[in-house]
CSV table of N, CA and C in Angstrom, one decimal:
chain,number,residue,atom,x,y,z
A,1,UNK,N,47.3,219.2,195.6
A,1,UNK,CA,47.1,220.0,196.8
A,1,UNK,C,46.0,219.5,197.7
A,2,UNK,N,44.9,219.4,197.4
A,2,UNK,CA,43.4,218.7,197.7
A,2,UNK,C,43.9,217.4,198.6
A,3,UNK,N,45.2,216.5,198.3
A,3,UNK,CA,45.1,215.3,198.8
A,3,UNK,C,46.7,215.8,199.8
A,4,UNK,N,46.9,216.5,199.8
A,4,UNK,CA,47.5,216.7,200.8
A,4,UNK,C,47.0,217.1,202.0
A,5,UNK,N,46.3,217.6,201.7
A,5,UNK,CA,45.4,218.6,202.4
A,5,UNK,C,44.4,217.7,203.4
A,6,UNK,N,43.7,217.0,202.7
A,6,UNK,CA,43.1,215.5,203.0
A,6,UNK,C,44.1,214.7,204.1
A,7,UNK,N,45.5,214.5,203.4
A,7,UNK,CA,46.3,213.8,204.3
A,7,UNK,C,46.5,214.0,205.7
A,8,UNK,N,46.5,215.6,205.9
A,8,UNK,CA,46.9,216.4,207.2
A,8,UNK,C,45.6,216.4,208.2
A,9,UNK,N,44.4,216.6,207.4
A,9,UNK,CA,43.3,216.6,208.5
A,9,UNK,C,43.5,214.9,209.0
A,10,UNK,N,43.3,213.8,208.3
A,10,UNK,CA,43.4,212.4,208.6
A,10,UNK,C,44.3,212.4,209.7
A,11,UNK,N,45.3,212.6,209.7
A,11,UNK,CA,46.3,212.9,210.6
A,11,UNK,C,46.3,213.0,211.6
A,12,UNK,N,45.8,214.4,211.2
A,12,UNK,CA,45.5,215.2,212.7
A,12,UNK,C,44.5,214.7,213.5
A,13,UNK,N,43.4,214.3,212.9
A,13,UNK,CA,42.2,213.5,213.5
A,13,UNK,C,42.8,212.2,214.2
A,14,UNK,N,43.6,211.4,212.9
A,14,UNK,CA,44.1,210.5,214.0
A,14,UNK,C,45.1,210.5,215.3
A,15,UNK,N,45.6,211.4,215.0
A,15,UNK,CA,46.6,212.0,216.2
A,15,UNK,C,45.7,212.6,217.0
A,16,UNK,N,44.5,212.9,217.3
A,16,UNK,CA,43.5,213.4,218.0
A,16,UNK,C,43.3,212.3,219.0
A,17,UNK,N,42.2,211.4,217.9
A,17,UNK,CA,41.6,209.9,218.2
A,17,UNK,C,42.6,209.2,219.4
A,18,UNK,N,44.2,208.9,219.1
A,18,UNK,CA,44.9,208.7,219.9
A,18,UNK,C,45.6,209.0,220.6
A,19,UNK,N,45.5,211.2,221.0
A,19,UNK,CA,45.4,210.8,222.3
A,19,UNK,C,44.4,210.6,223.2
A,20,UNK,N,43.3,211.0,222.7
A,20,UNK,CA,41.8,210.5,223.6
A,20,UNK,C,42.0,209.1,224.0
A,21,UNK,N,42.5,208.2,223.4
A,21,UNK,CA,42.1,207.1,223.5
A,21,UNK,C,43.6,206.3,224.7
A,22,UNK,N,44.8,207.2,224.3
A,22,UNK,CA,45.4,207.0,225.4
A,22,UNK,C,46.1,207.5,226.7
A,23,UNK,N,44.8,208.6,226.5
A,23,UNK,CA,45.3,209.7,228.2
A,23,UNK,C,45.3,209.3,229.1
A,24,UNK,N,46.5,208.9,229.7
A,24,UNK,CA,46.7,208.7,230.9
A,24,UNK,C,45.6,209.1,232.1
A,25,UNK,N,45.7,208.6,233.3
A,25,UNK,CA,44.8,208.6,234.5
A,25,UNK,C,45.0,209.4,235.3
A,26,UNK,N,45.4,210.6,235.7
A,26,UNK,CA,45.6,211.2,236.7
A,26,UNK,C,44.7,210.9,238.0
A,27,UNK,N,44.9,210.2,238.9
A,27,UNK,CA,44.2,210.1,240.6
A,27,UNK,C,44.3,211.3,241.0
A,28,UNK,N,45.2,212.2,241.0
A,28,UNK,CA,45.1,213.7,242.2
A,28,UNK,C,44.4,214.0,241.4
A,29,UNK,N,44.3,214.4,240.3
A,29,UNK,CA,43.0,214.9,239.5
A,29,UNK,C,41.4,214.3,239.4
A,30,UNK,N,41.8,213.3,239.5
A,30,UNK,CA,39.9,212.7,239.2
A,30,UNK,C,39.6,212.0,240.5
A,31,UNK,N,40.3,211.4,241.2
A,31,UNK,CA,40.0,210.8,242.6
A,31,UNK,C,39.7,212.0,243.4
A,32,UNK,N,38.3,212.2,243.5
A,32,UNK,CA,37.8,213.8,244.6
A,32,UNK,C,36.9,212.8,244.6
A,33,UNK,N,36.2,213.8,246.2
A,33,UNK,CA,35.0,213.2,246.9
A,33,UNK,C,34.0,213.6,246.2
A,34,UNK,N,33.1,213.0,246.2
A,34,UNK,CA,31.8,213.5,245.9
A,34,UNK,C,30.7,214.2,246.5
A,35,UNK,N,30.9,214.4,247.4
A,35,UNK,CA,30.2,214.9,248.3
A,35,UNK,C,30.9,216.5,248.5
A,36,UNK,N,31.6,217.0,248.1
A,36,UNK,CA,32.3,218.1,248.1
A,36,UNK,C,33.0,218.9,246.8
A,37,UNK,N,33.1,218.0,246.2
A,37,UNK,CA,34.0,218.6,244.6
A,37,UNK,C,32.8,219.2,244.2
A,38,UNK,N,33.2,220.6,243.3
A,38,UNK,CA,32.7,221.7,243.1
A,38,UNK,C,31.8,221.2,241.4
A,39,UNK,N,31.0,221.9,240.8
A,39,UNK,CA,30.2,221.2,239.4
A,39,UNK,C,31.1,222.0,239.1
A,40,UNK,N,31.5,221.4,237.5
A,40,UNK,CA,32.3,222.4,236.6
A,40,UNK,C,31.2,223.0,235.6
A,41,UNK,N,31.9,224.1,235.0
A,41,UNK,CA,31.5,224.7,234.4
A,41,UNK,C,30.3,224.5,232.9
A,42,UNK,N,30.8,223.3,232.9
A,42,UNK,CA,30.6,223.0,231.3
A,42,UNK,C,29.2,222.1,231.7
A,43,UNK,N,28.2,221.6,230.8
A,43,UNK,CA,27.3,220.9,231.4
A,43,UNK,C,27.3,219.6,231.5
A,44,UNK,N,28.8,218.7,231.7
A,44,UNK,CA,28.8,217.5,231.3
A,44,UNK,C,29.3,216.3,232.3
A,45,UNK,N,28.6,216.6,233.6
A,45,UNK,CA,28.4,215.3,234.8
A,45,UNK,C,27.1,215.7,235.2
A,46,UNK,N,27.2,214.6,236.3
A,46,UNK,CA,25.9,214.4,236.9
A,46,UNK,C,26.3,213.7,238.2
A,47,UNK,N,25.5,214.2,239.4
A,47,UNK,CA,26.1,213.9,240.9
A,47,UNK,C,24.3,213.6,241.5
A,48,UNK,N,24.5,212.4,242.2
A,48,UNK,CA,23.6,211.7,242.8
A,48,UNK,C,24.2,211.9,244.3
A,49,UNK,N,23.6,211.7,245.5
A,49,UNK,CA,24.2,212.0,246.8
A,49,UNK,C,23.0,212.6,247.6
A,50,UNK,N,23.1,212.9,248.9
A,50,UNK,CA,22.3,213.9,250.0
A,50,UNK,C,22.3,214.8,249.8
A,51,UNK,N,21.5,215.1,250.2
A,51,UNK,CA,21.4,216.6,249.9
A,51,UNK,C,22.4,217.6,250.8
A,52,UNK,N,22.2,219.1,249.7
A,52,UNK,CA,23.3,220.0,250.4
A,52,UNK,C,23.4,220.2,252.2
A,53,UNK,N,24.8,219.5,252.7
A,53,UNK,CA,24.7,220.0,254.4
A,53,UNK,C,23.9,218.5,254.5
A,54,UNK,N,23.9,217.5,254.2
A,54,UNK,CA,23.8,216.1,254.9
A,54,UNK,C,25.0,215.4,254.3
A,55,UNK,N,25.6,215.0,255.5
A,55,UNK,CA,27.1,214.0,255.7
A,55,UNK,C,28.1,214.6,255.3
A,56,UNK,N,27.8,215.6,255.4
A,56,UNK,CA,29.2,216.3,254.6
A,56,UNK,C,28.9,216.7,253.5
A,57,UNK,N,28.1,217.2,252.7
A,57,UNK,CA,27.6,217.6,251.4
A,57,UNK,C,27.9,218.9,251.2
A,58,UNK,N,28.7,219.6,250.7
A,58,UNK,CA,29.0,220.4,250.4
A,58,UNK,C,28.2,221.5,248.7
A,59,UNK,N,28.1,220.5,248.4
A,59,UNK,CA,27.1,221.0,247.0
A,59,UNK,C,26.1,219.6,246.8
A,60,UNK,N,25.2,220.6,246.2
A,60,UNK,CA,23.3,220.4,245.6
A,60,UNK,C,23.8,219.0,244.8
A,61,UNK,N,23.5,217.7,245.2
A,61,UNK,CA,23.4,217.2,244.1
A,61,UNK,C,22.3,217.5,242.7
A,62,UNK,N,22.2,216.8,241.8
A,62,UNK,CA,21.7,217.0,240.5
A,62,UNK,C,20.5,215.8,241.1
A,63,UNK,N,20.9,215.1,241.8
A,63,UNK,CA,19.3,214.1,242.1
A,63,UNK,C,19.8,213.4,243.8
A,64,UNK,N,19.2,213.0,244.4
A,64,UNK,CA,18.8,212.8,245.7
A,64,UNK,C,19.2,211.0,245.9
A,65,UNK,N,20.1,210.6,246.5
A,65,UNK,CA,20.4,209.0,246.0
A,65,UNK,C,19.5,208.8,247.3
A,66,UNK,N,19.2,207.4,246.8
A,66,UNK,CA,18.1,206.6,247.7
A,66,UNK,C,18.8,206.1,249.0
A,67,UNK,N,18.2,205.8,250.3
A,67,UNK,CA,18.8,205.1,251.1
A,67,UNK,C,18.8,203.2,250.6
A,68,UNK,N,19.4,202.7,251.0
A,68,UNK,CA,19.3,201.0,251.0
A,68,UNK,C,19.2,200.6,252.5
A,69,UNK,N,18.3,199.2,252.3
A,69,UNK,CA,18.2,198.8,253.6
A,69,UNK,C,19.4,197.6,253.9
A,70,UNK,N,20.8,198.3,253.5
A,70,UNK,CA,21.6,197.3,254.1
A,70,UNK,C,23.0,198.2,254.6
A,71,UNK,N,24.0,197.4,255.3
A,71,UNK,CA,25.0,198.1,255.4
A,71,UNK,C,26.1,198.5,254.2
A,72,UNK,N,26.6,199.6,254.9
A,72,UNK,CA,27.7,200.2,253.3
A,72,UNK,C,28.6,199.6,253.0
A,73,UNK,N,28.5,198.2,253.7
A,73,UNK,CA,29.7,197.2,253.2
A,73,UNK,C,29.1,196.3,252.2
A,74,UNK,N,28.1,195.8,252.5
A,74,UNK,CA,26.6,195.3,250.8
A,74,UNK,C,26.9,196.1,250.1
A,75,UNK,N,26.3,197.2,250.4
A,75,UNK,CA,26.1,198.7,248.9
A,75,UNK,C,27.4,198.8,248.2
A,76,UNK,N,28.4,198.8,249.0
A,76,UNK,CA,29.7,198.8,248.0
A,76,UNK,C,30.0,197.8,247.8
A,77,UNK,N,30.2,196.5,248.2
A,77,UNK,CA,30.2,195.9,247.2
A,77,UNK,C,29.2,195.3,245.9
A,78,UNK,N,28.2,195.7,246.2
A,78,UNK,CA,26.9,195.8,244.8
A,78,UNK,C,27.2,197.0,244.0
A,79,UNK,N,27.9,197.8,244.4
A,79,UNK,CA,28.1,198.9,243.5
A,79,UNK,C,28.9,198.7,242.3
A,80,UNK,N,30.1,198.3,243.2
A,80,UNK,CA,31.4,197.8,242.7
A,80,UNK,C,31.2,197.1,241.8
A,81,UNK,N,30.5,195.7,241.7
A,81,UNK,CA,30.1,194.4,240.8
A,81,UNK,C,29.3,195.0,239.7
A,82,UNK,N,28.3,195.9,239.9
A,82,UNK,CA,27.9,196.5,238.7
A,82,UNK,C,28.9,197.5,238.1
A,83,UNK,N,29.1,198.2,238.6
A,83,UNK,CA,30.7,199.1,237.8
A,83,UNK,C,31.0,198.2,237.2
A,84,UNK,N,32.0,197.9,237.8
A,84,UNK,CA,33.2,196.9,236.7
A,84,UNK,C,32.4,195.8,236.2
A,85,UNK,N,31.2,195.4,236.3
A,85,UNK,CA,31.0,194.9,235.3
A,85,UNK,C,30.4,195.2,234.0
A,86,UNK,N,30.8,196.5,233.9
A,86,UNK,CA,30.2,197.0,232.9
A,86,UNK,C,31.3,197.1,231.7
A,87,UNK,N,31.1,197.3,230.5
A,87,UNK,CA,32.3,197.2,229.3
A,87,UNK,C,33.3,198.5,229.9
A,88,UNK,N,34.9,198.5,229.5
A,88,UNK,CA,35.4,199.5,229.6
A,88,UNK,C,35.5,200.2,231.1
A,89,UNK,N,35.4,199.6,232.2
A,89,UNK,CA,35.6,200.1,233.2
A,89,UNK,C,36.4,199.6,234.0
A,90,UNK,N,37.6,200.5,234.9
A,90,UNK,CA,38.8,200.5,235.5
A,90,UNK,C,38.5,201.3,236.9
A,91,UNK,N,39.2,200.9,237.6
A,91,UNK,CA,39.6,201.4,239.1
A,91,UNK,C,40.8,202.6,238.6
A,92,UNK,N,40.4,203.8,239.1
A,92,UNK,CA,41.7,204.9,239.2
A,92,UNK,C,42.1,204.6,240.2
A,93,UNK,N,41.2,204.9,240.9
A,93,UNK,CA,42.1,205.2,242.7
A,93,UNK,C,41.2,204.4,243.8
A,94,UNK,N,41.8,204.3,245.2
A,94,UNK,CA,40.9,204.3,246.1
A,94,UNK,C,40.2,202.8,246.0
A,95,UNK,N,39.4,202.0,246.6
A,95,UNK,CA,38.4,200.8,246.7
A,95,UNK,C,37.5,200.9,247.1
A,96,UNK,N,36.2,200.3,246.4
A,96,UNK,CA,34.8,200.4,247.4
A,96,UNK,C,35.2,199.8,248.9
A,97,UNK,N,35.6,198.9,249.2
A,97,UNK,CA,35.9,198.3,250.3
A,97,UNK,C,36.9,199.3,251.5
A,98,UNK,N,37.1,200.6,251.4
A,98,UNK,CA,37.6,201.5,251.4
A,98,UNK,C,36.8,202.9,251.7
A,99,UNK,N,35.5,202.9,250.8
A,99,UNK,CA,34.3,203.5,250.9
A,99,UNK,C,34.6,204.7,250.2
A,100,UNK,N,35.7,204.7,249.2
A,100,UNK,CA,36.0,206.0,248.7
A,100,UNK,C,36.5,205.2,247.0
A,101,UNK,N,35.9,205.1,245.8
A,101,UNK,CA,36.6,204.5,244.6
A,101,UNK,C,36.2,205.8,243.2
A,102,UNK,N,37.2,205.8,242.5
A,102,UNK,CA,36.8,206.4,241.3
A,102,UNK,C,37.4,205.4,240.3
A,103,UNK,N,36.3,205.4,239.7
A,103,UNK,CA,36.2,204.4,238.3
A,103,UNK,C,36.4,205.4,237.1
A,104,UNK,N,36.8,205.0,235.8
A,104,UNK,CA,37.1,205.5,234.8
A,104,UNK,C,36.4,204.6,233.4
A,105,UNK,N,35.3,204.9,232.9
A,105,UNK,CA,34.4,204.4,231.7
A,105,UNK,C,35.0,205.0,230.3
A,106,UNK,N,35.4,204.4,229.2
A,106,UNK,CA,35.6,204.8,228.0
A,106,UNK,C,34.6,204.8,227.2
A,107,UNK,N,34.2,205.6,226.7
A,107,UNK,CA,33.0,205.3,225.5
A,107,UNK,C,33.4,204.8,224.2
A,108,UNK,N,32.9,203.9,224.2
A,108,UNK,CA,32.6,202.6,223.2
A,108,UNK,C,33.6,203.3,221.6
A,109,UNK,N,33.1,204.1,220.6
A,109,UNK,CA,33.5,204.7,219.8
A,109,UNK,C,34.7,205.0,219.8
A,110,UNK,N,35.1,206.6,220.6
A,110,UNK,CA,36.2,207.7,220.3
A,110,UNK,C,36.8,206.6,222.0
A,111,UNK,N,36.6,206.1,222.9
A,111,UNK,CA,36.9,206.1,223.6
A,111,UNK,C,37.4,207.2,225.0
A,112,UNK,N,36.6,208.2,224.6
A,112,UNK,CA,36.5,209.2,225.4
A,112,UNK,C,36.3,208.8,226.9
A,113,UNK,N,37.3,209.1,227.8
A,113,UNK,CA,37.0,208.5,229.2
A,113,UNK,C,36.3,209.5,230.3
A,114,UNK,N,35.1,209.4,230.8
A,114,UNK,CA,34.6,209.8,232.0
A,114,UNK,C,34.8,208.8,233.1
A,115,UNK,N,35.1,210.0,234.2
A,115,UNK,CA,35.5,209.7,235.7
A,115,UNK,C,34.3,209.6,236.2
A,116,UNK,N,34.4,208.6,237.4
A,116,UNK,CA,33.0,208.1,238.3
A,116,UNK,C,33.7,208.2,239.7
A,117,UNK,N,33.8,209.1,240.5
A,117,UNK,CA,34.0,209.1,242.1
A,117,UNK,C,33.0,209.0,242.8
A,118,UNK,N,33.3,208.2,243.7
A,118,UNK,CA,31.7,207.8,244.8
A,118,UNK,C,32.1,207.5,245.8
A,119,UNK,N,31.6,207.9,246.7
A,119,UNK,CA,31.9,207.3,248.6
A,119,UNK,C,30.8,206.9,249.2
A,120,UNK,N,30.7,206.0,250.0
A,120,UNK,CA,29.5,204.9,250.4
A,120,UNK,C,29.3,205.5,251.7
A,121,UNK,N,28.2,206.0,252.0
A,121,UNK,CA,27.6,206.5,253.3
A,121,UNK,C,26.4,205.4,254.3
A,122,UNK,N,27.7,205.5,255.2
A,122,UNK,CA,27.1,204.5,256.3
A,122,UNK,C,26.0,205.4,257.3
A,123,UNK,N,24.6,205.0,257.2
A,123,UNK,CA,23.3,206.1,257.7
A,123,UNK,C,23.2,205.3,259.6
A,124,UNK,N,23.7,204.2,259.6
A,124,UNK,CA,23.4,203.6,261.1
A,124,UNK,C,22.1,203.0,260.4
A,125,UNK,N,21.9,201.9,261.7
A,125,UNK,CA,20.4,201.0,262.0
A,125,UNK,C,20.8,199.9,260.6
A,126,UNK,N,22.3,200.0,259.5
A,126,UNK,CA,22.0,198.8,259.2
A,126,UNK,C,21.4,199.3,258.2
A,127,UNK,N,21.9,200.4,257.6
A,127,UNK,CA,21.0,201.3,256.5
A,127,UNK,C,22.3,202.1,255.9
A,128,UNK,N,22.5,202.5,254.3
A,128,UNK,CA,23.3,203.0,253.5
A,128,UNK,C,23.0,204.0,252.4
A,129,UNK,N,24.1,204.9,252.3
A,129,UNK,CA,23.4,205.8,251.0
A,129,UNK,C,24.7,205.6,249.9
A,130,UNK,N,24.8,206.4,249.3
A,130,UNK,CA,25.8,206.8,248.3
A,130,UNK,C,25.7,208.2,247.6
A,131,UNK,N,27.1,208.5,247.4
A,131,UNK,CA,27.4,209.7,246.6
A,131,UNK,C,28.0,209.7,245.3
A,132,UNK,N,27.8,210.1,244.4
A,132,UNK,CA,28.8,209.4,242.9
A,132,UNK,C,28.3,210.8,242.0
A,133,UNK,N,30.0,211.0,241.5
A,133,UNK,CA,29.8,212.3,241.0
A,133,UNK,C,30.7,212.0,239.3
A,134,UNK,N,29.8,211.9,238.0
A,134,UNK,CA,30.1,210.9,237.6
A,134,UNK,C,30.6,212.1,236.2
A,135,UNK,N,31.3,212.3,235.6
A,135,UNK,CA,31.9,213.5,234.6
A,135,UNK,C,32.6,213.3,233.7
A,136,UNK,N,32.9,214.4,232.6
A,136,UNK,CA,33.2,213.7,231.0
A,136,UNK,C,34.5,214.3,231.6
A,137,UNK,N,36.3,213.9,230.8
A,137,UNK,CA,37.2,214.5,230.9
A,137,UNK,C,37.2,216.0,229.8
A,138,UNK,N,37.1,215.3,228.6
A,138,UNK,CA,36.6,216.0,227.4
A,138,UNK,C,35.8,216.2,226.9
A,139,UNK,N,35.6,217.4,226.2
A,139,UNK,CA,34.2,218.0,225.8
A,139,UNK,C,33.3,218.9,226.1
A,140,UNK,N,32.4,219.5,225.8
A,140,UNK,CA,31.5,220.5,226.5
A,140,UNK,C,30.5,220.1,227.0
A,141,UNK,N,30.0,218.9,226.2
A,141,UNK,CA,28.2,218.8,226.7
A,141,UNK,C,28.8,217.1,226.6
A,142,UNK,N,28.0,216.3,227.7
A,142,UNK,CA,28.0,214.9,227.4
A,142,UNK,C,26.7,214.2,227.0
A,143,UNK,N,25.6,215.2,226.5
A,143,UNK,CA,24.6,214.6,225.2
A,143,UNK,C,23.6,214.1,226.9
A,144,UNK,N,24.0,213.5,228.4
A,144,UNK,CA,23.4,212.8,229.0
A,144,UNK,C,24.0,211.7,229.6
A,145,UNK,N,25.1,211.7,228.9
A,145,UNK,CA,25.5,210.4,229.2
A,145,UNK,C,25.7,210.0,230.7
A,146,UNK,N,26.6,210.8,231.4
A,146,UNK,CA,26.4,210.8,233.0
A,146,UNK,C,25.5,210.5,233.5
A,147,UNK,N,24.6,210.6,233.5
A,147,UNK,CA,23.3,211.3,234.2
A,147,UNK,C,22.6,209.3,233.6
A,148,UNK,N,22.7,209.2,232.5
A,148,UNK,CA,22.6,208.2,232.1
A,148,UNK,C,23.1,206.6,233.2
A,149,UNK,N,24.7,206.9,232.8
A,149,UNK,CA,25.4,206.2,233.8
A,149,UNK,C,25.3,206.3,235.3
A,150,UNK,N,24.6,206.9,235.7
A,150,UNK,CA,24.3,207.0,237.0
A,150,UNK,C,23.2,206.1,237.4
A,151,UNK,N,22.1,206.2,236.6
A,151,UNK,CA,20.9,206.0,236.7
A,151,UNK,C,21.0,204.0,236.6
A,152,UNK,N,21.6,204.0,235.3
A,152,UNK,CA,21.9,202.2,235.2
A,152,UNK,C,22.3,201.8,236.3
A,153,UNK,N,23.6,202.6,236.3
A,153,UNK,CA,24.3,201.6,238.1
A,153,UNK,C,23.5,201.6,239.0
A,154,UNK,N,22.8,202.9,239.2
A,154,UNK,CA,21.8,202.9,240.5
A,154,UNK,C,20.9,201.9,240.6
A,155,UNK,N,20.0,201.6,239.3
A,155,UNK,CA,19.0,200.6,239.0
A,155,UNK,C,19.6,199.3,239.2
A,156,UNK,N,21.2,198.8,238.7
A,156,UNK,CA,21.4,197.2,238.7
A,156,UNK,C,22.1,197.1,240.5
A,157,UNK,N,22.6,197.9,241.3
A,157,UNK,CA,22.7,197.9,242.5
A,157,UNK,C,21.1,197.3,242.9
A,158,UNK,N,20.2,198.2,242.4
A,158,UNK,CA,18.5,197.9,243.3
A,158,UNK,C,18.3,196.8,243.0
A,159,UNK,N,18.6,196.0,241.8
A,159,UNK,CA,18.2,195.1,241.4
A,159,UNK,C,19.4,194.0,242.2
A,160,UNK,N,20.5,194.3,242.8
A,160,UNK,CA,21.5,193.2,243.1
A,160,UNK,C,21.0,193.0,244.6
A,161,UNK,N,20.3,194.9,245.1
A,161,UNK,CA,20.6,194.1,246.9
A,161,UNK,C,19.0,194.0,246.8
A,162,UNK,N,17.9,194.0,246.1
A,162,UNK,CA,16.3,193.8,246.0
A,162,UNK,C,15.8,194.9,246.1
């Protein structure tokens, strides 16, 4: 009885593991602006951007993104090259080159995928910001990880345009 029993959790776990591991993408779902999509409930993204009522901001980011001293056609493409080049990461929707992209990151382990939407803000004079609203699909708490991921890309962007 004991190893049946055993058999069915394994199962089930595995039947869990894959479908985490092969949920489909939904775009109308995860491709949203950043600068306007509402925080959910649970505590598990993290939104970098202007502040509330600059460019269109609709909600408080969680931290304040830096201006760059280049235009938003640099910044996205420095963004972009650090995204994707990070392990596990895919285009859902949309292109930096476009100024509107949401990326899709798996975590390494369970393969649990978090969504990354971000739109490139062009400030004039030859100067850029960004908004990136970066969230777990699954789960209740993402431990940091967002907030995490935000911070790297933000840092290897600084580091790609000086």
């Amino acid at each position: 009885m004991l190893i049946a029993i055993a058999l069915v959790v394994v199962a089930a776990v595995g039947a869990l593991v894959g479908f985490v591991r092969n949920a489909a993408h939904d775009p109308g779902r995860w491709h949203k602006d950043p600068l306007t999509e509402p925080k959910p409930s649970r505590p598990n993204s993290f939104r970098i951007g202007p502040e509330h009522g600059a460019h269109g901001a609709t909600v408080e980011p969680d931290e304040v993104a830096p201006t760059f001293p280049v235009a938003v056609d640099d910044l996205a493409a420095a963004f972009d090259s650090v995204a994707t080049g990070e392990p596990s990461v895919e285009v859902v929707a949309g292109s930096a080159t476009d100024g509107h992209v949401t990326y899709v990151q798996r975590s390494k382990t369970m393969g649990y995928p978090d969504y990354v939407s971000v739109r490139f803000i062009d400030l004039g004079d030859g100067t850029s910001t960004v908004s990136a609203f970066s969230r777990a699909r699954f789960g209740y708490s993402d431990m940091g990880v967002n907030h995490q991921r935000l911070d790297r890309w933000m840092s290897g962007v600084g580091d790609r345009l000086g």
